CSV table of N, CA and C in Angstrom, one decimal:
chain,number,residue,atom,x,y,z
L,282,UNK,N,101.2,101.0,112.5
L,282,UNK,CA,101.4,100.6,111.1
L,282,UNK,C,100.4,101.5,110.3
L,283,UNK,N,100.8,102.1,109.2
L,283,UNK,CA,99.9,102.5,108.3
L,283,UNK,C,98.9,101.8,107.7
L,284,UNK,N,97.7,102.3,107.6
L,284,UNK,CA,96.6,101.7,106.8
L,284,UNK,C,97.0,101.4,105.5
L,285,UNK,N,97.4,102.7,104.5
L,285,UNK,CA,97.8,102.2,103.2
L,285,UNK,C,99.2,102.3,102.8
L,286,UNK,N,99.9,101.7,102.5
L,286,UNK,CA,101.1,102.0,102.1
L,286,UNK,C,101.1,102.1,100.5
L,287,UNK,N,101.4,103.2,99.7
L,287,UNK,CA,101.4,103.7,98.2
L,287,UNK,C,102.8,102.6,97.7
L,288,UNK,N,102.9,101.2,98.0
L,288,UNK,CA,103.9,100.7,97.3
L,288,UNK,C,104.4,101.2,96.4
L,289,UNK,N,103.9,101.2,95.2
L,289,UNK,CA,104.3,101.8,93.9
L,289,UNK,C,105.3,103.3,93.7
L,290,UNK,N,105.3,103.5,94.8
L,290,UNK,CA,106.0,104.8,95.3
L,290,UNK,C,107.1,104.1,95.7
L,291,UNK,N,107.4,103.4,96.4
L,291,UNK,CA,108.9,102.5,96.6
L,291,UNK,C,109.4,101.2,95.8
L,292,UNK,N,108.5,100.8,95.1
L,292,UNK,CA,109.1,99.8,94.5
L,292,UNK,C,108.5,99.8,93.2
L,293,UNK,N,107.8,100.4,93.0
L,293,UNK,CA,107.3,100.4,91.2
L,293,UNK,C,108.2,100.3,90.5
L,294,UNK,N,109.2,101.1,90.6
L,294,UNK,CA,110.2,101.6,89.1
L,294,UNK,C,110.9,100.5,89.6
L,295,UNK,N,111.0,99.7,90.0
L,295,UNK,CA,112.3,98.7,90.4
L,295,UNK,C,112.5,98.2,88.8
L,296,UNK,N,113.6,97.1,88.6
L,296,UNK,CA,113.9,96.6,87.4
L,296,UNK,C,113.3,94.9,87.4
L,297,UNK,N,112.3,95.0,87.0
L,297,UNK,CA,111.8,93.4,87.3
L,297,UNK,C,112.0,92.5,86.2
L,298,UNK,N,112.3,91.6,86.3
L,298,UNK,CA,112.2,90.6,87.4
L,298,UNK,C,113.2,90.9,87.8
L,299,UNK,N,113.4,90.8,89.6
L,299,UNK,CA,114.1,90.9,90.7
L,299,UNK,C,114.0,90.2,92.1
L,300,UNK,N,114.8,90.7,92.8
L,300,UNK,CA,114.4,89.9,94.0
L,300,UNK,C,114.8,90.8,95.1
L,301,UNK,N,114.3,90.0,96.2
L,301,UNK,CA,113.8,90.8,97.3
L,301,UNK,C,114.8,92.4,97.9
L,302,UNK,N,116.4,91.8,97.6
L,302,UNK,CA,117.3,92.7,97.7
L,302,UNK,C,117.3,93.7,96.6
L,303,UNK,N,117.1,93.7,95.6
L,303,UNK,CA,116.8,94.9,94.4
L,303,UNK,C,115.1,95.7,94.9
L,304,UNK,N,114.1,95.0,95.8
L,304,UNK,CA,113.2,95.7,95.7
L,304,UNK,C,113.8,96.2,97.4
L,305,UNK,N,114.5,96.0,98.4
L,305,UNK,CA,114.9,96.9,99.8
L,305,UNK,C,115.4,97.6,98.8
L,306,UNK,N,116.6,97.8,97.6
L,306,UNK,CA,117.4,98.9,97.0
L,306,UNK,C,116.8,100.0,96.8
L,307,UNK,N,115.7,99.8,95.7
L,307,UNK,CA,114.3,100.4,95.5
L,307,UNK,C,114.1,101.4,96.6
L,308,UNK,N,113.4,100.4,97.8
L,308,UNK,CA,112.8,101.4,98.2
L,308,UNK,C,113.5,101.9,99.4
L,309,UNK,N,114.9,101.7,100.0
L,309,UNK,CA,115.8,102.9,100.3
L,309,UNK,C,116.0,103.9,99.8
L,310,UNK,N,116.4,103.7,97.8
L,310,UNK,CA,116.5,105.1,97.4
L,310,UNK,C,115.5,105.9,97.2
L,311,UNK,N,114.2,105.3,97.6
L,311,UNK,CA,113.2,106.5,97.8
L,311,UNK,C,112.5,106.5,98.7
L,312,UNK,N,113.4,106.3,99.7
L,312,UNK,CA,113.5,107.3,101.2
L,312,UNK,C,112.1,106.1,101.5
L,313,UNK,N,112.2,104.7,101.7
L,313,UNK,CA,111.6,104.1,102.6
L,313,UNK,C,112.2,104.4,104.1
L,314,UNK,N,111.3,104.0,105.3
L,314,UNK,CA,111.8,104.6,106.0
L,314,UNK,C,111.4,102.6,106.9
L,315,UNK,N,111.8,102.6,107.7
L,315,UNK,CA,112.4,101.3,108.8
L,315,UNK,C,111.2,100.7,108.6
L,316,UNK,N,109.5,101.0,108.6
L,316,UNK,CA,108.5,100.4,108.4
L,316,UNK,C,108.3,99.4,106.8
L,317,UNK,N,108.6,100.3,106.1
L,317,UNK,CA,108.7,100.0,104.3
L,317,UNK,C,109.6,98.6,104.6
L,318,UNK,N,110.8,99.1,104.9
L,318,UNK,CA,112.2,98.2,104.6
L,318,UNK,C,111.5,96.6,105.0
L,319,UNK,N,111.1,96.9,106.9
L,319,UNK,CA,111.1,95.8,107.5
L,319,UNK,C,110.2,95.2,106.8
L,320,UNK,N,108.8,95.7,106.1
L,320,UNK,CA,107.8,94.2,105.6
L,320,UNK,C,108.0,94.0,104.2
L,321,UNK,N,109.2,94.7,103.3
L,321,UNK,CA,109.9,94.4,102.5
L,321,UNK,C,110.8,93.1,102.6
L,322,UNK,N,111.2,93.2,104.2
L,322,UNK,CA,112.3,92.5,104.2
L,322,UNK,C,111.5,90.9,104.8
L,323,UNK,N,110.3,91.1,104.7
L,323,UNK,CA,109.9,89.8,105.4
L,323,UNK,C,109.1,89.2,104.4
L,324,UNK,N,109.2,89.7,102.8
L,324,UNK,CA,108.8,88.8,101.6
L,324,UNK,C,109.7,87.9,101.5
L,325,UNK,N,109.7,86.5,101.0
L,325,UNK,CA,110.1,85.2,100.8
L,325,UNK,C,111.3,85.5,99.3
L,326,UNK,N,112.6,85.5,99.2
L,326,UNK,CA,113.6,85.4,98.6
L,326,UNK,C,113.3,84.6,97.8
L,327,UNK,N,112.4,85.2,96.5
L,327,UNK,CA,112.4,84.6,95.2
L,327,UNK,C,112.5,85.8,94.3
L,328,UNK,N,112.1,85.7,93.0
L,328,UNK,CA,112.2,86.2,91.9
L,328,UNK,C,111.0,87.0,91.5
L,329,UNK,N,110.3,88.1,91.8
L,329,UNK,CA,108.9,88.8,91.5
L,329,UNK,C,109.5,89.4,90.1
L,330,UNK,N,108.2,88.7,89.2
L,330,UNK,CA,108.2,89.1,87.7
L,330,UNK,C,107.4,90.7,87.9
L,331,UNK,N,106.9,91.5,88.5
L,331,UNK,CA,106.6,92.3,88.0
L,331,UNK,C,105.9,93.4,89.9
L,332,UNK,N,105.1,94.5,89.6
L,332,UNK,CA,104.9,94.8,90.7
L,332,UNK,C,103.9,94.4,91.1
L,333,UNK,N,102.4,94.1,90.4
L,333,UNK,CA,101.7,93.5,91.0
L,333,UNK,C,101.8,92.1,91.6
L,334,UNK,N,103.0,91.3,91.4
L,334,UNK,CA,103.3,90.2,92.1
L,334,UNK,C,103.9,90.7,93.6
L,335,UNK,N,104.6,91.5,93.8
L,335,UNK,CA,105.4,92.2,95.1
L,335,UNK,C,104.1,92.4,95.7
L,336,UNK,N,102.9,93.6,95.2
L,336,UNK,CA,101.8,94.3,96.0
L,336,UNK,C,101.0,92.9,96.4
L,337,UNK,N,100.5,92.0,95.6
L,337,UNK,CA,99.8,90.9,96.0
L,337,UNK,C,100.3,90.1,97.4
L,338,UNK,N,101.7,89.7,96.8
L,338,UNK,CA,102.8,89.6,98.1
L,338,UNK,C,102.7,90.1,99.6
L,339,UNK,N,102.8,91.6,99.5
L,339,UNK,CA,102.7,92.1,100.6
L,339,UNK,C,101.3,92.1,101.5
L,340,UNK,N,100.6,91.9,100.2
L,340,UNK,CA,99.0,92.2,100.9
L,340,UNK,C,98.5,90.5,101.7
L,341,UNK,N,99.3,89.5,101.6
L,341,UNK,CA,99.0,88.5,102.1
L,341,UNK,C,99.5,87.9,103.3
């Protein structure tokens, strides 16, 4: 696993509020690669108002 992952590079521009499927969309089209996707895909299926709710998210 990577130490840092530059989120904001794959999911920043997303259109928030969204959910978990608009932020994997996100960061496919900018070339996440199977690491990104998978702890993307292991956020909890709600509604993130913004990106520091996703980064907080992920960091926990």
């Amino acid at each position: 696993m990577r130490d840092e992952i530059d989120w904001s590079r794959y999911v920043g521009e997303a259109e928030y509020p969204c959910g978990r499927d608009v932020l994997l969309r996100s960061a496919a089209a900018q070339g996440g690669d199977d690491e990104i996707l998978g702890q993307l895909g292991k956020l909890p299926e709600r509604e993130y108002d913004c990106f520091e709710t996703v980064r907080t998210s992920l960091a926990s």
